[in-house]
PDB file of C-alpha atoms in Angstrom:
ATOM      1  CA  MET A   1     -65.829  64.296 -65.581  1.00 43.00           C
ATOM      2  CA  ASP A   2     -66.040  61.624 -68.574  1.00 54.00           C
ATOM      3  CA  LEU A   3     -63.661  59.023 -68.284  1.00 63.00           C
ATOM      4  CA  LEU A   4     -65.220  56.260 -70.077  1.00 57.00           C
ATOM      5  CA  PRO A   5     -63.583  55.316 -73.172  1.00 54.00           C
ATOM      6  CA  ASP A   6     -65.787  55.116 -76.936  1.00 57.00           C
ATOM      7  CA  ASP A   7     -64.169  51.473 -76.984  1.00 55.00           C
ATOM      8  CA  ASN A   8     -63.967  49.065 -74.068  1.00 59.00           C
ATOM      9  CA  GLU A   9     -60.442  47.967 -76.268  1.00 63.00           C
ATOM     10  CA  ARG A  10     -58.638  51.511 -75.092  1.00 67.00           C
ATOM     11  CA  TYR A  11     -58.989  49.608 -71.652  1.00 61.00           C
ATOM     12  CA  GLY A  12     -55.668  47.544 -72.873  1.00 61.00           C
ATOM     13  CA  THR A  13     -53.804  51.225 -73.794  1.00 74.00           C
ATOM     14  CA  GLN A  14     -51.295  53.042 -72.150  1.00 73.00           C
ATOM     15  CA  GLU A  15     -52.511  55.929 -73.826  1.00 73.00           C
ATOM     16  CA  TYR A  16     -56.655  55.791 -72.157  1.00 72.00           C
ATOM     17  CA  TRP A  17     -54.832  55.215 -68.878  1.00 67.00           C
ATOM     18  CA  GLU A  18     -52.217  57.982 -68.885  1.00 77.00           C
ATOM     19  CA  GLU A  19     -55.130  60.747 -70.080  1.00 78.00           C
ATOM     20  CA  ARG A  20     -57.158  58.865 -67.047  1.00 75.00           C
ATOM     21  CA  TYR A  21     -54.706  59.579 -64.524  1.00 74.00           C
ATOM     22  CA  GLN A  22     -53.468  63.147 -65.908  1.00 78.00           C
ATOM     23  CA  LYS A  23     -56.723  64.187 -64.939  1.00 79.00           C
ATOM     24  CA  GLU A  24     -57.636  61.787 -61.644  1.00 75.00           C
ATOM     25  CA  GLY A  25     -54.849  63.123 -60.378  1.00 70.00           C
ATOM     26  CA  GLU A  26     -54.369  61.615 -56.861  1.00 75.00           C
ATOM     27  CA  GLN A  27     -57.672  60.397 -57.078  1.00 75.00           C
ATOM     28  CA  CYS A  28     -58.313  56.550 -55.619  1.00 73.00           C
ATOM     29  CA  PHE A  29     -60.305  54.175 -57.715  1.00 70.00           C
ATOM     30  CA  ASP A  30     -60.895  50.072 -56.682  1.00 71.00           C
ATOM     31  CA  TRP A  31     -61.950  48.411 -59.671  1.00 69.00           C
ATOM     32  CA  PHE A  32     -63.942  44.910 -57.803  1.00 73.00           C
ATOM     33  CA  LYS A  33     -63.245  44.145 -54.462  1.00 79.00           C
ATOM     34  CA  ASP A  34     -61.448  46.593 -51.909  1.00 83.00           C
ATOM     35  CA  PHE A  35     -59.487  45.772 -48.732  1.00 91.00           C
ATOM     36  CA  ASN A  36     -62.082  45.191 -46.630  1.00 90.00           C
ATOM     37  CA  ALA A  37     -63.289  42.754 -48.932  1.00 88.00           C
ATOM     38  CA  LEU A  38     -59.893  40.999 -49.964  1.00 92.00           C
ATOM     39  CA  VAL A  39     -58.139  40.985 -46.138  1.00 94.00           C
ATOM     40  CA  GLN A  40     -59.384  37.753 -44.905  1.00 93.00           C
ATOM     41  CA  PRO A  41     -57.625  35.884 -48.306  1.00 93.00           C
ATOM     42  CA  LEU A  42     -55.430  37.771 -48.006  1.00 96.00           C
ATOM     43  CA  GLU A  43     -54.035  37.170 -44.897  1.00 96.00           C
ATOM     44  CA  GLN A  44     -54.611  33.040 -45.126  1.00 95.00           C
ATOM     45  CA  ILE A  45     -52.301  33.880 -48.497  1.00 95.00           C
ATOM     46  CA  ILE A  46     -49.684  36.134 -47.125  1.00 97.00           C
ATOM     47  CA  PRO A  47     -49.137  35.500 -43.612  1.00 97.00           C
ATOM     48  CA  ASP A  48     -46.065  36.804 -44.105  1.00 97.00           C
ATOM     49  CA  ARG A  49     -46.050  40.734 -42.933  1.00 97.00           C
ATOM     50  CA  SER A  50     -42.527  41.020 -44.427  1.00 97.00           C
ATOM     51  CA  ALA A  51     -43.338  39.333 -47.816  1.00 98.00           C
ATOM     52  CA  ARG A  52     -42.153  41.151 -51.102  1.00 98.00           C
ATOM     53  CA  ILE A  53     -44.605  41.981 -53.238  1.00 98.00           C
ATOM     54  CA  LEU A  54     -45.375  43.305 -56.282  1.00 98.00           C
ATOM     55  CA  HIS A  55     -48.827  45.098 -57.383  1.00 97.00           C
ATOM     56  CA  LEU A  56     -48.653  44.851 -61.372  1.00 97.00           C
ATOM     57  CA  GLY A  57     -50.507  47.245 -63.036  1.00 93.00           C
ATOM     58  CA  CYS A  58     -51.054  49.268 -59.842  1.00 92.00           C
ATOM     59  CA  GLY A  59     -53.311  52.161 -60.582  1.00 90.00           C
ATOM     60  CA  ASN A  60     -55.072  54.166 -57.945  1.00 89.00           C
ATOM     61  CA  SER A  61     -55.982  51.615 -56.235  1.00 91.00           C
ATOM     62  CA  ARG A  62     -56.063  52.221 -52.454  1.00 92.00           C
ATOM     63  CA  LEU A  63     -55.313  48.689 -51.884  1.00 95.00           C
ATOM     64  CA  SER A  64     -51.924  48.906 -51.641  1.00 95.00           C
ATOM     65  CA  GLU A  65     -52.118  51.770 -49.278  1.00 95.00           C
ATOM     66  CA  ASP A  66     -54.884  49.691 -47.473  1.00 96.00           C
ATOM     67  CA  MET A  67     -51.833  46.782 -47.068  1.00 97.00           C
ATOM     68  CA  TYR A  68     -49.572  48.967 -45.921  1.00 97.00           C
ATOM     69  CA  LYS A  69     -51.433  50.360 -43.109  1.00 97.00           C
ATOM     70  CA  ALA A  70     -52.205  46.743 -42.344  1.00 97.00           C
ATOM     71  CA  GLY A  71     -48.853  46.112 -42.372  1.00 97.00           C
ATOM     72  CA  TRP A  72     -47.371  44.491 -45.524  1.00 98.00           C
ATOM     73  CA  ARG A  73     -45.147  47.401 -46.314  1.00 96.00           C
ATOM     74  CA  ASN A  74     -42.496  45.875 -48.307  1.00 97.00           C
ATOM     75  CA  MET A  75     -44.499  46.320 -51.436  1.00 97.00           C
ATOM     76  CA  VAL A  76     -43.354  47.708 -55.134  1.00 98.00           C
ATOM     77  CA  ASN A  77     -46.240  48.942 -56.961  1.00 98.00           C
ATOM     78  CA  LEU A  78     -45.587  49.006 -60.970  1.00 97.00           C
ATOM     79  CA  ASP A  79     -47.512  51.087 -63.875  1.00 95.00           C
ATOM     80  CA  PHE A  80     -47.128  51.407 -67.231  1.00 91.00           C
ATOM     81  CA  SER A  81     -48.475  55.121 -66.603  1.00 92.00           C
ATOM     82  CA  PRO A  82     -46.017  57.577 -65.448  1.00 91.00           C
ATOM     83  CA  ALA A  83     -49.013  60.059 -64.389  1.00 92.00           C
ATOM     84  CA  VAL A  84     -50.498  57.354 -62.273  1.00 92.00           C
ATOM     85  CA  ILE A  85     -46.881  56.415 -60.461  1.00 95.00           C
ATOM     86  CA  GLU A  86     -45.712  60.273 -59.297  1.00 93.00           C
ATOM     87  CA  ASN A  87     -49.560  60.732 -58.501  1.00 91.00           C
ATOM     88  CA  MET A  88     -49.406  57.792 -56.503  1.00 93.00           C
ATOM     89  CA  ARG A  89     -45.380  58.231 -55.241  1.00 94.00           C
ATOM     90  CA  SER A  90     -46.968  61.772 -53.801  1.00 92.00           C
ATOM     91  CA  ARG A  91     -49.992  60.799 -52.165  1.00 92.00           C
ATOM     92  CA  THR A  92     -48.538  58.208 -50.038  1.00 95.00           C
ATOM     93  CA  SER A  93     -45.212  60.282 -49.028  1.00 94.00           C
ATOM     94  CA  SER A  94     -45.504  58.936 -45.431  1.00 96.00           C
ATOM     95  CA  MET A  95     -44.974  54.973 -46.156  1.00 96.00           C
ATOM     96  CA  PRO A  96     -41.218  55.444 -47.402  1.00 93.00           C
ATOM     97  CA  GLU A  97     -41.188  51.669 -46.985  1.00 95.00           C
ATOM     98  CA  MET A  98     -43.254  51.136 -50.389  1.00 96.00           C
ATOM     99  CA  SER A  99     -42.000  52.004 -53.576  1.00 96.00           C
ATOM    100  CA  TRP A 100     -43.513  52.567 -56.656  1.00 97.00           C
ATOM    101  CA  ILE A 101     -41.981  52.037 -60.581  1.00 97.00           C
ATOM    102  CA  VAL A 102     -42.503  52.950 -64.075  1.00 96.00           C
ATOM    103  CA  GLY A 103     -42.373  49.716 -65.949  1.00 95.00           C
ATOM    104  CA  ASP A 104     -44.251  46.887 -68.337  1.00 94.00           C
ATOM    105  CA  ILE A 105     -45.791  43.821 -67.062  1.00 94.00           C
ATOM    106  CA  PHE A 106     -45.075  42.327 -70.769  1.00 93.00           C
ATOM    107  CA  HIS A 107     -41.263  42.769 -69.282  1.00 95.00           C
ATOM    108  CA  LEU A 108     -40.961  42.246 -66.017  1.00 96.00           C
ATOM    109  CA  ASP A 109     -37.468  40.864 -67.296  1.00 94.00           C
ATOM    110  CA  GLN A 110     -35.974  44.255 -67.813  1.00 94.00           C
ATOM    111  CA  VAL A 111     -37.295  45.667 -64.416  1.00 94.00           C
ATOM    112  CA  PHE A 112     -36.279  42.817 -62.051  1.00 96.00           C
ATOM    113  CA  THR A 113     -32.882  41.898 -63.031  1.00 92.00           C
ATOM    114  CA  THR A 114     -31.712  39.934 -60.442  1.00 92.00           C
ATOM    115  CA  PRO A 115     -32.858  36.882 -57.561  1.00 90.00           C
ATOM    116  CA  THR A 116     -32.397  39.593 -55.272  1.00 91.00           C
ATOM    117  CA  ASP A 117     -34.689  42.083 -56.891  1.00 93.00           C
ATOM    118  CA  HIS A 118     -37.608  38.754 -57.066  1.00 97.00           C
ATOM    119  CA  PHE A 119     -40.713  38.225 -55.056  1.00 98.00           C
ATOM    120  CA  ASP A 120     -42.799  36.197 -52.618  1.00 98.00           C
ATOM    121  CA  VAL A 121     -46.151  37.584 -53.873  1.00 98.00           C
ATOM    122  CA  ALA A 122     -47.427  38.978 -57.352  1.00 98.00           C
ATOM    123  CA  ILE A 123     -51.162  41.008 -57.117  1.00 98.00           C
ATOM    124  CA  ASP A 124     -53.021  41.312 -60.252  1.00 96.00           C
ATOM    125  CA  LYS A 125     -56.235  42.915 -59.536  1.00 93.00           C
ATOM    126  CA  GLY A 126     -57.921  44.181 -62.498  1.00 86.00           C
ATOM    127  CA  THR A 127     -55.112  44.462 -64.542  1.00 89.00           C
ATOM    128  CA  LEU A 128     -55.341  41.139 -66.814  1.00 89.00           C
ATOM    129  CA  ASP A 129     -59.150  42.345 -67.327  1.00 87.00           C
ATOM    130  CA  ALA A 130     -58.439  45.656 -68.800  1.00 83.00           C
ATOM    131  CA  LEU A 131     -55.811  43.103 -71.390  1.00 83.00           C
ATOM    132  CA  LEU A 132     -59.196  41.116 -72.184  1.00 83.00           C
ATOM    133  CA  THR A 133     -60.971  43.585 -73.038  1.00 72.00           C
ATOM    134  CA  LYS A 134     -59.691  42.948 -76.996  1.00 69.00           C
ATOM    135  CA  LYS A 135     -63.039  41.485 -78.707  1.00 66.00           C
ATOM    136  CA  HIS A 136     -62.024  37.892 -78.863  1.00 68.00           C
ATOM    137  CA  ASP A 137     -64.528  35.030 -78.331  1.00 71.00           C
ATOM    138  CA  PRO A 138     -64.055  34.061 -74.757  1.00 69.00           C
ATOM    139  CA  TRP A 139     -64.911  30.186 -75.300  1.00 76.00           C
ATOM    140  CA  ASP A 140     -62.216  30.109 -78.343  1.00 77.00           C
ATOM    141  CA  PRO A 141     -59.556  33.021 -77.408  1.00 80.00           C
ATOM    142  CA  ASP A 142     -57.378  33.367 -80.547  1.00 84.00           C
ATOM    143  CA  VAL A 143     -54.004  31.973 -80.540  1.00 85.00           C
ATOM    144  CA  GLU A 144     -52.195  35.672 -80.678  1.00 85.00           C
ATOM    145  CA  LEU A 145     -54.125  36.495 -77.289  1.00 85.00           C
ATOM    146  CA  VAL A 146     -53.081  33.302 -75.639  1.00 86.00           C
ATOM    147  CA  ALA A 147     -49.811  34.070 -76.683  1.00 89.00           C
ATOM    148  CA  GLN A 148     -50.173  37.233 -75.344  1.00 88.00           C
ATOM    149  CA  MET A 149     -51.424  36.315 -72.060  1.00 90.00           C
ATOM    150  CA  GLN A 150     -48.802  33.021 -71.317  1.00 92.00           C
ATOM    151  CA  GLN A 151     -46.029  35.887 -72.078  1.00 94.00           C
ATOM    152  CA  TYR A 152     -47.092  38.142 -69.100  1.00 94.00           C
ATOM    153  CA  MET A 153     -47.374  34.576 -66.811  1.00 95.00           C
ATOM    154  CA  GLU A 154     -44.003  33.877 -67.739  1.00 96.00           C
ATOM    155  CA  GLN A 155     -42.497  37.441 -66.878  1.00 96.00           C
ATOM    156  CA  VAL A 156     -45.130  36.979 -63.611  1.00 97.00           C
ATOM    157  CA  ARG A 157     -43.837  33.736 -62.840  1.00 97.00           C
ATOM    158  CA  ASP A 158     -39.638  34.530 -63.435  1.00 96.00           C
ATOM    159  CA  VAL A 159     -40.068  37.281 -60.770  1.00 97.00           C
ATOM    160  CA  LEU A 160     -41.696  35.135 -57.984  1.00 97.00           C
ATOM    161  CA  LYS A 161     -39.121  33.719 -55.717  1.00 96.00           C
ATOM    162  CA  PRO A 162     -39.323  29.668 -55.226  1.00 94.00           C
ATOM    163  CA  ASN A 163     -42.507  28.722 -53.935  1.00 94.00           C
ATOM    164  CA  GLY A 164     -43.907  32.230 -54.724  1.00 97.00           C
ATOM    165  CA  VAL A 165     -47.414  33.147 -55.594  1.00 98.00           C
ATOM    166  CA  PHE A 166     -49.243  35.367 -58.185  1.00 98.00           C
ATOM    167  CA  LEU A 167     -52.898  36.248 -56.752  1.00 97.00           C
ATOM    168  CA  HIS A 168     -54.711  37.418 -59.548  1.00 96.00           C
ATOM    169  CA  ILE A 169     -58.368  39.223 -58.095  1.00 94.00           C
ATOM    170  CA  THR A 170     -61.533  39.342 -60.820  1.00 92.00           C
ATOM    171  CA  PHE A 171     -65.239  38.792 -61.986  1.00 88.00           C
ATOM    172  CA  ALA A 172     -63.996  36.213 -65.065  1.00 89.00           C
ATOM    173  CA  GLN A 173     -65.354  32.546 -64.141  1.00 91.00           C
ATOM    174  CA  PRO A 174     -62.433  29.953 -63.869  1.00 91.00           C
ATOM    175  CA  HIS A 175     -64.025  28.440 -67.358  1.00 89.00           C
ATOM    176  CA  PHE A 176     -62.569  31.271 -68.785  1.00 89.00           C
ATOM    177  CA  ARG A 177     -60.015  32.570 -67.113  1.00 90.00           C
ATOM    178  CA  ARG A 178     -58.212  29.438 -65.923  1.00 91.00           C
ATOM    179  CA  ARG A 179     -56.654  29.086 -69.169  1.00 88.00           C
ATOM    180  CA  PHE A 180     -54.583  31.911 -69.220  1.00 89.00           C
ATOM    181  CA  LEU A 181     -52.748  31.954 -66.240  1.00 92.00           C
ATOM    182  CA  GLU A 182     -51.987  27.747 -65.958  1.00 91.00           C
ATOM    183  CA  VAL A 183     -48.492  27.906 -67.848  1.00 93.00           C
ATOM    184  CA  GLU A 184     -45.450  25.545 -67.135  1.00 94.00           C
ATOM    185  CA  GLY A 185     -43.800  25.863 -63.182  1.00 95.00           C
ATOM    186  CA  MET A 186     -47.675  27.056 -62.235  1.00 95.00           C
ATOM    187  CA  SER A 187     -50.035  25.845 -60.397  1.00 95.00           C
ATOM    188  CA  VAL A 188     -53.625  27.743 -60.028  1.00 96.00           C
ATOM    189  CA  GLU A 189     -56.405  26.751 -57.393  1.00 95.00           C
ATOM    190  CA  VAL A 190     -59.553  29.237 -56.712  1.00 95.00           C
ATOM    191  CA  GLN A 191     -61.112  31.484 -54.094  1.00 92.00           C
ATOM    192  CA  THR A 192     -64.538  32.668 -54.605  1.00 91.00           C
ATOM    193  CA  LEU A 193     -65.618  35.589 -52.718  1.00 84.00           C
ATOM    194  CA  GLY A 194     -69.605  36.406 -52.190  1.00 72.00           C
ATOM    195  CA  GLY A 195     -72.591  34.015 -52.463  1.00 57.00           C
ATOM    196  CA  ALA A 196     -75.690  33.853 -53.550  1.00 54.00           C
ATOM    197  CA  ASP A 197     -76.651  36.703 -53.028  1.00 56.00           C
ATOM    198  CA  THR A 198     -73.844  39.047 -54.077  1.00 64.00           C
ATOM    199  CA  PHE A 199     -72.282  39.128 -57.426  1.00 75.00           C
ATOM    200  CA  GLU A 200     -69.280  35.803 -57.195  1.00 84.00           C
ATOM    201  CA  TYR A 201     -65.894  37.442 -57.751  1.00 88.00           C
ATOM    202  CA  PHE A 202     -62.518  34.852 -57.919  1.00 92.00           C
ATOM    203  CA  VAL A 203     -59.267  35.238 -56.352  1.00 94.00           C
ATOM    204  CA  TYR A 204     -56.708  32.756 -58.387  1.00 95.00           C
ATOM    205  CA  VAL A 205     -54.256  31.192 -56.265  1.00 97.00           C
ATOM    206  CA  ALA A 206     -51.162  30.630 -59.211  1.00 96.00           C
ATOM    207  CA  ARG A 207     -48.170  28.877 -57.091  1.00 96.00           C
ATOM    208  CA  LYS A 208     -44.300  28.513 -58.553  1.00 96.00           C
ATOM    209  CA  THR A 209     -44.342  25.108 -58.534  1.00 91.00           C
ATOM    210  CA  GLN A 210     -40.141  25.636 -59.935  1.00 72.00           C
TER     211      GLN A 210
END
């Protein structure tokens, strides 16, 4: 099954992912690191297994299933593809405490409308990377792209509880990626996964400060 787009910019479109997920059914695929590689930073950053967690652009990653099995069960998974949400809801029917919602990451305020809906943690593993497949100069991104990423981060910030945490897992190096995460009311730290003999990945930890 050929699932690769003819243009990488299509990774940023709802149409591409809806078509792909319709073809994949209940198959799973993890971009970047899997749960086994992430469990140590997850346990460090989210020690409370009862934390309310939002998985942004969840796709058909196994991450939520694996986190659920490890005890993080208060989890909401959101994606703009109805196909993948239905597929994953069916796949995880034995995990009733976890929910699956169709929604737009740029309009989270339309999905989570009250403070009681808000989250201790939000996780983005590869979602921002798909959006940034739009052709741009990585050293000097255009104003429109920066504004779009800022809108995303402001939406994430606003659905986090006070002192909430946003985790962004990516291969993008800090000098390219950090600028998109630093919005008012969020402080950003970076952890590195891997070493000299493996490809480096990064966990950006953005904490809500107000």
